[in-house]
Amino acid sequence: MTETESIAYDVVVIGGGPVGENVADRTRAAGLTTAVVESELLGGECSYWACMPSKALLRPVIAQADARRLPGLAPAVQGPLDTPAVLARRDDYTSHWKDDGQAAWLEGTGAGLYRGHGRLAGPRTVTVTGPDGTVTTLTARHAVAVSTGTRAQLPDLPGLAEVRPWTSREATSAKAAPGRLVVVGGGVVATEMATAWQALGSRVTLLVRGKGLLNRMEPFAGELVAEALAEAGVDLRTGTSVESVTRENGTVVAVTSAGDRIEADEILFATGRVPHTDDLGLETVGLEPGSWLDVDDSLRVTGTDWLYGVGDVNHRALLTHQGKYQARIAGAAIAARAAGSHLPDEPWGAHAATADHDAVPQVVFTEPEAAAVGLSLAEAEQAGHRVRAVDVEFSSVAGAGLYGDGYKGRARMVVDLEDEILRGVTFVGPGVGELIHSATVAVAGRVPVGRLWHAVPSYPTLSEVWLRLLEAYRDN
């Protein structure tokens, strides 16, 4: 092991995924010298094993489903998808798991790149162990930002390592469709990957421990997605957990809590995430290794004046777009504090990630899509708001019928009866992912219901669901 001299920067960022990249971009734009430490590929989980490859797999599935709803087009798309072509396009969107382009972009910002494993070594100090064992010490004059994200959580089942189970990484990067795939979980990864691989030729069995799918959304979201998965051929079993799993002569054998024995070629566990902080040196600054980082709304870690936890690592909202939002806020806060400015404490300001609490949007790219922002009805009631849910079927909208025959979907807005604003909105149906930003603007902007009447939706589009929602609120 060879140790180099210490190198000083204004800001050191540990983790070069989209969140860390955005922190660095903002601090560099403010004129602060910045170093980025990355142990794998610049661009992180999202670019190579999550958002981009998963959506590249799902886009042809959704496009085919949409085409099958249209007379005149449906007969031409009844055959199976060209799985090798879909996988090849997926590979293009991951840049074939090479980060040359991302490295060039980072270099263009003027940030320094250090490849290797970064660890805290006391306040404002980071050591980087390179691939060749060389250790470089980086010191930060103003801030260290931890953007190391999360990794898949696997259940504590005896012998699981020998089974070589899939996590989200293997599910999005597989080179071929397994003939039989067991998916364990009922959340976003589980439902999206069940959707994708069933359409790409796998026989999928989806095992869900709870009563339904997507339990962080309104109940009808999971119900409509479950119905569609079953229609697509997925063997969906709720109230079922895996008691044991083995691999026998290449075949995975899962035994369920119901005593069923399920054989498959691969098994995917999509059962949660844990923070990537176990080997980060947190103990050197008085924090618990492996823990989530507790932060304030400027993303500064509680009890420190120099350490920031940005993105999934703080457990506020495990979504790439929300992490990038946090990165913009953190970058601005770091720059302001470096300049000696006092940060105002008000919500929705330039240095406060208020949307993490009140206006987090998410799209689940199943077929149909499920999209939501803000609070569900149950969450709003639990938070003490006096609210009313207003539901409409998309079948009441002319644009839905034009989108495709037999269009099925539902919309809900949760109205705060005291402030007459929206606390949350949920859409489920084909193509609704492109509707959710209108709802995000309404929720984040606290737009009064009375003003929404003047936001006239174009005819005949899916967006007319807004008019139907407002009418239902008025008439009840």
XYZ file of C-alpha atoms in Angstrom, residues 390-404 406-412 427-428 457-473 475:
42
model
C -62.264 12.596 -5.074
C -62.157 9.669 -7.524
C -63.033 9.445 -11.208
C -62.635 6.741 -13.827
C -60.624 7.624 -16.914
C -63.463 6.151 -18.986
C -65.240 9.498 -18.397
C -62.563 11.257 -20.469
C -62.824 11.305 -24.268
C -59.051 11.242 -24.619
C -58.862 7.904 -22.820
C -61.087 6.190 -25.367
C -59.072 7.706 -28.184
C -55.851 6.551 -26.531
C -57.010 2.957 -26.896
C -60.948 -0.607 -23.474
C -58.818 1.981 -21.663
C -59.039 1.299 -17.928
C -57.740 3.656 -15.255
C -58.592 5.768 -12.269
C -57.617 9.131 -10.817
C -57.801 10.496 -7.286
C -53.266 8.424 -11.601
C -53.385 4.817 -12.799
C -57.158 21.070 -20.221
C -56.907 20.600 -23.972
C -59.592 18.508 -25.667
C -59.454 15.574 -26.299
C -56.514 14.591 -24.080
C -56.057 12.460 -20.998
C -55.503 15.726 -19.105
C -59.259 16.324 -19.156
C -59.298 14.030 -16.144
C -58.504 17.231 -14.210
C -61.840 18.702 -15.254
C -63.676 15.528 -14.257
C -61.950 15.591 -10.839
C -62.898 19.215 -10.229
C -66.492 18.555 -11.281
C -66.709 15.588 -8.933
C -65.359 17.723 -6.078
C -70.856 18.180 -7.128
